[in-house]
Amino acid sequence: SLPNTYEGSVAIAVIGGTGLRELPGFTQVASLSVSTPWGNPSSPITILHHECKHNGKVVAVAFLSRHGAHHQIAPHEVPARANIAALRSIGVRSIVAFSAVGSLQEEIKPRDFVIPDQVIDRTKGVRPWTFFEGGVVAHVPFGDPFDEGMAKVVRECGHSLEGDGVVLHDRGTLVCMEGPQFSTRAESKMYRSWGGSVINMSALPEAKLAREAEIAYQMICMSTDYDCWHDSADVTVEMVMGNMKSNAENARRFVTSVLDALASDEHADLVNAKHLAGGIKFGVSTPQA
Ligand code: ADE
């Protein structure tokens, strides 16, 4: 079994969603059971060593399975604060998060990838969504919910795989709904009228908490179905799982390419979120002494 400690620094994390519970083909060097003031994360954090294909450098990467090691955690039960706090506590400053999504647009076909640049929050307030409470107040800008620097790298990597079976949509508005039930047809059509591109149950509060923690965060969406607005069969769990499974190899190549890029020297400031450091203090107000 793997050691429960890791000495080196780990700036980059990958969060796996439905169908991506582990990253096969990477060397696992540790498995960390981290506890936080917000409880335990969804799973132990696996530390992987990845050798960058551009410069041969070995980088440590943290991997966390959002729905647990056995996919036992429902979307509304994901301990997002513990997940983000645990990753931050081991040094993580940049996250690439995967998620299965339903498509709200004809041109986004099942198995296509989407790099969203906007989010509409349709969670219902049942998930703890901030680290700041109990007298500590902070207002964090969230006009651009994802990190443009990370997005740029991820888009370039996706496009580099395009001849190889990866279809990538550069932008999109992601609707994050409350689960675990899928949408009604009326809701699905409403989301289309709002300009929604894809829909999932997992982007929030994860992206908000990452912003509060000054972590550069970008989600990579993998379309698994046309949501129920479409004339094809209504979305089922089997459909989501089946398409995730057939897309797992593409997802693995995608993440490998992103890690190769992030490990290069030119992206050192980005993965250490130098552009976010200290940003939050201007919004914080605590009781005056
Ligand atoms: N995740 C995958 N497909 C989905 C859908 N159609 N609605 C919400 N979340 C999803």
Short mmCIF file of C-alpha atoms in Angstrom, two decimals, residues 39-143:
data_model
loop_
_atom_site.label_atom_id
_atom_site.label_comp_id
_atom_site.label_asym_id
_atom_site.label_seq_id
_atom_site.Cartn_x
_atom_site.Cartn_y
_atom_site.Cartn_z
CA GLY A 39 -14.68 17.39 7.44
CA ASN A 40 -13.09 14.73 5.26
CA PRO A 41 -12.78 15.02 1.48
CA SER A 42 -14.65 12.68 -0.89
CA SER A 43 -11.72 10.27 -1.08
CA PRO A 44 -8.09 9.96 -0.12
CA ILE A 45 -5.96 12.28 -2.28
CA THR A 46 -3.69 10.29 -4.55
CA ILE A 47 -0.33 11.85 -5.40
CA LEU A 48 0.86 10.98 -8.89
CA HIS A 49 4.18 11.57 -10.56
CA HIS A 50 3.95 12.75 -14.14
CA GLU A 51 6.96 13.13 -16.40
CA CYS A 52 6.49 16.15 -18.62
CA LYS A 53 6.98 15.17 -22.27
CA HIS A 54 8.38 18.63 -23.13
CA ASN A 55 11.14 19.01 -20.54
CA GLY A 56 11.39 15.61 -18.81
CA LYS A 57 10.65 17.21 -15.47
CA VAL A 58 8.71 15.08 -13.00
CA VAL A 59 5.79 16.96 -11.46
CA ALA A 60 3.60 15.84 -8.58
CA VAL A 61 -0.13 15.97 -9.23
CA ALA A 62 -2.92 15.49 -6.70
CA PHE A 63 -5.95 13.47 -7.78
CA LEU A 64 -9.31 13.49 -6.00
CA SER A 65 -12.41 11.53 -6.98
CA ARG A 66 -15.38 13.90 -6.45
CA HIS A 67 -17.98 11.17 -5.94
CA GLY A 68 -15.74 8.98 -3.77
CA ALA A 69 -13.52 6.01 -4.53
CA HIS A 70 -16.62 3.89 -5.23
CA HIS A 71 -18.89 6.57 -6.70
CA GLN A 72 -20.93 6.48 -3.50
CA ILE A 73 -21.41 10.25 -2.99
CA ALA A 74 -24.42 11.93 -4.65
CA PRO A 75 -23.90 15.38 -6.22
CA HIS A 76 -25.71 17.22 -3.39
CA GLU A 77 -23.64 15.32 -0.81
CA VAL A 78 -20.17 16.08 -2.19
CA PRO A 79 -18.13 17.66 0.65
CA ALA A 80 -16.91 20.47 -1.58
CA ARG A 81 -15.48 22.63 1.23
CA ALA A 82 -13.46 19.69 2.59
CA ASN A 83 -12.31 18.83 -0.95
CA ILE A 84 -11.05 22.32 -1.74
CA ALA A 85 -9.62 22.89 1.76
CA ALA A 86 -7.81 19.52 1.70
CA LEU A 87 -6.25 20.24 -1.70
CA ARG A 88 -5.25 23.77 -0.61
CA SER A 89 -3.72 22.39 2.59
CA ILE A 90 -1.26 20.22 0.64
CA GLY A 91 -0.23 23.18 -1.55
CA VAL A 92 -2.58 22.97 -4.54
CA ARG A 93 -3.02 26.29 -6.38
CA SER A 94 -4.51 25.13 -9.70
CA ILE A 95 -7.25 22.62 -10.46
CA VAL A 96 -8.46 20.95 -13.63
CA ALA A 97 -11.87 19.47 -12.82
CA PHE A 98 -13.68 16.95 -15.01
CA SER A 99 -17.44 16.56 -15.18
CA ALA A 100 -20.00 14.60 -17.16
CA VAL A 101 -22.61 16.98 -18.62
CA GLY A 102 -25.84 16.85 -20.56
CA SER A 103 -25.95 18.82 -23.81
CA LEU A 104 -28.44 21.65 -24.28
CA GLN A 105 -27.37 22.35 -27.89
CA GLU A 106 -27.69 20.19 -31.01
CA GLU A 107 -24.08 20.88 -32.09
CA ILE A 108 -22.67 19.60 -28.77
CA LYS A 109 -22.90 15.88 -29.40
CA PRO A 110 -22.52 13.11 -26.84
CA ARG A 111 -18.77 12.52 -26.22
CA ASP A 112 -17.81 16.07 -27.26
CA PHE A 113 -15.73 18.12 -24.80
CA VAL A 114 -16.71 21.66 -23.73
CA ILE A 115 -14.53 24.19 -21.91
CA PRO A 116 -17.16 26.39 -20.26
CA ASP A 117 -16.53 30.06 -19.54
CA GLN A 118 -19.78 30.85 -17.73
CA VAL A 119 -22.04 29.24 -15.13
CA ILE A 120 -25.68 29.66 -14.15
CA ASP A 121 -26.33 28.58 -10.56
CA ARG A 122 -29.41 26.41 -10.25
CA THR A 123 -28.36 24.62 -7.06
CA LYS A 124 -30.98 25.02 -4.36
CA GLY A 125 -29.04 26.27 -1.37
CA VAL A 126 -28.68 22.86 0.25
CA ARG A 127 -24.90 22.74 -0.30
CA PRO A 128 -22.59 24.78 1.94
CA TRP A 129 -21.16 27.24 -0.58
CA THR A 130 -18.64 29.47 1.23
CA PHE A 131 -15.70 29.30 3.64
CA PHE A 132 -16.64 32.71 5.04
CA GLU A 133 -19.24 32.69 7.80
CA GLY A 134 -19.58 33.17 11.54
CA GLY A 135 -18.48 36.81 11.47
CA VAL A 136 -15.93 36.61 8.68
CA VAL A 137 -17.29 38.33 5.60
CA ALA A 138 -15.68 38.31 2.17
CA HIS A 139 -17.13 39.14 -1.22
CA VAL A 140 -15.25 37.45 -4.04
CA PRO A 141 -15.51 38.53 -7.67
CA PHE A 142 -17.06 35.74 -9.74
CA GLY A 143 -17.98 37.48 -13.00
#
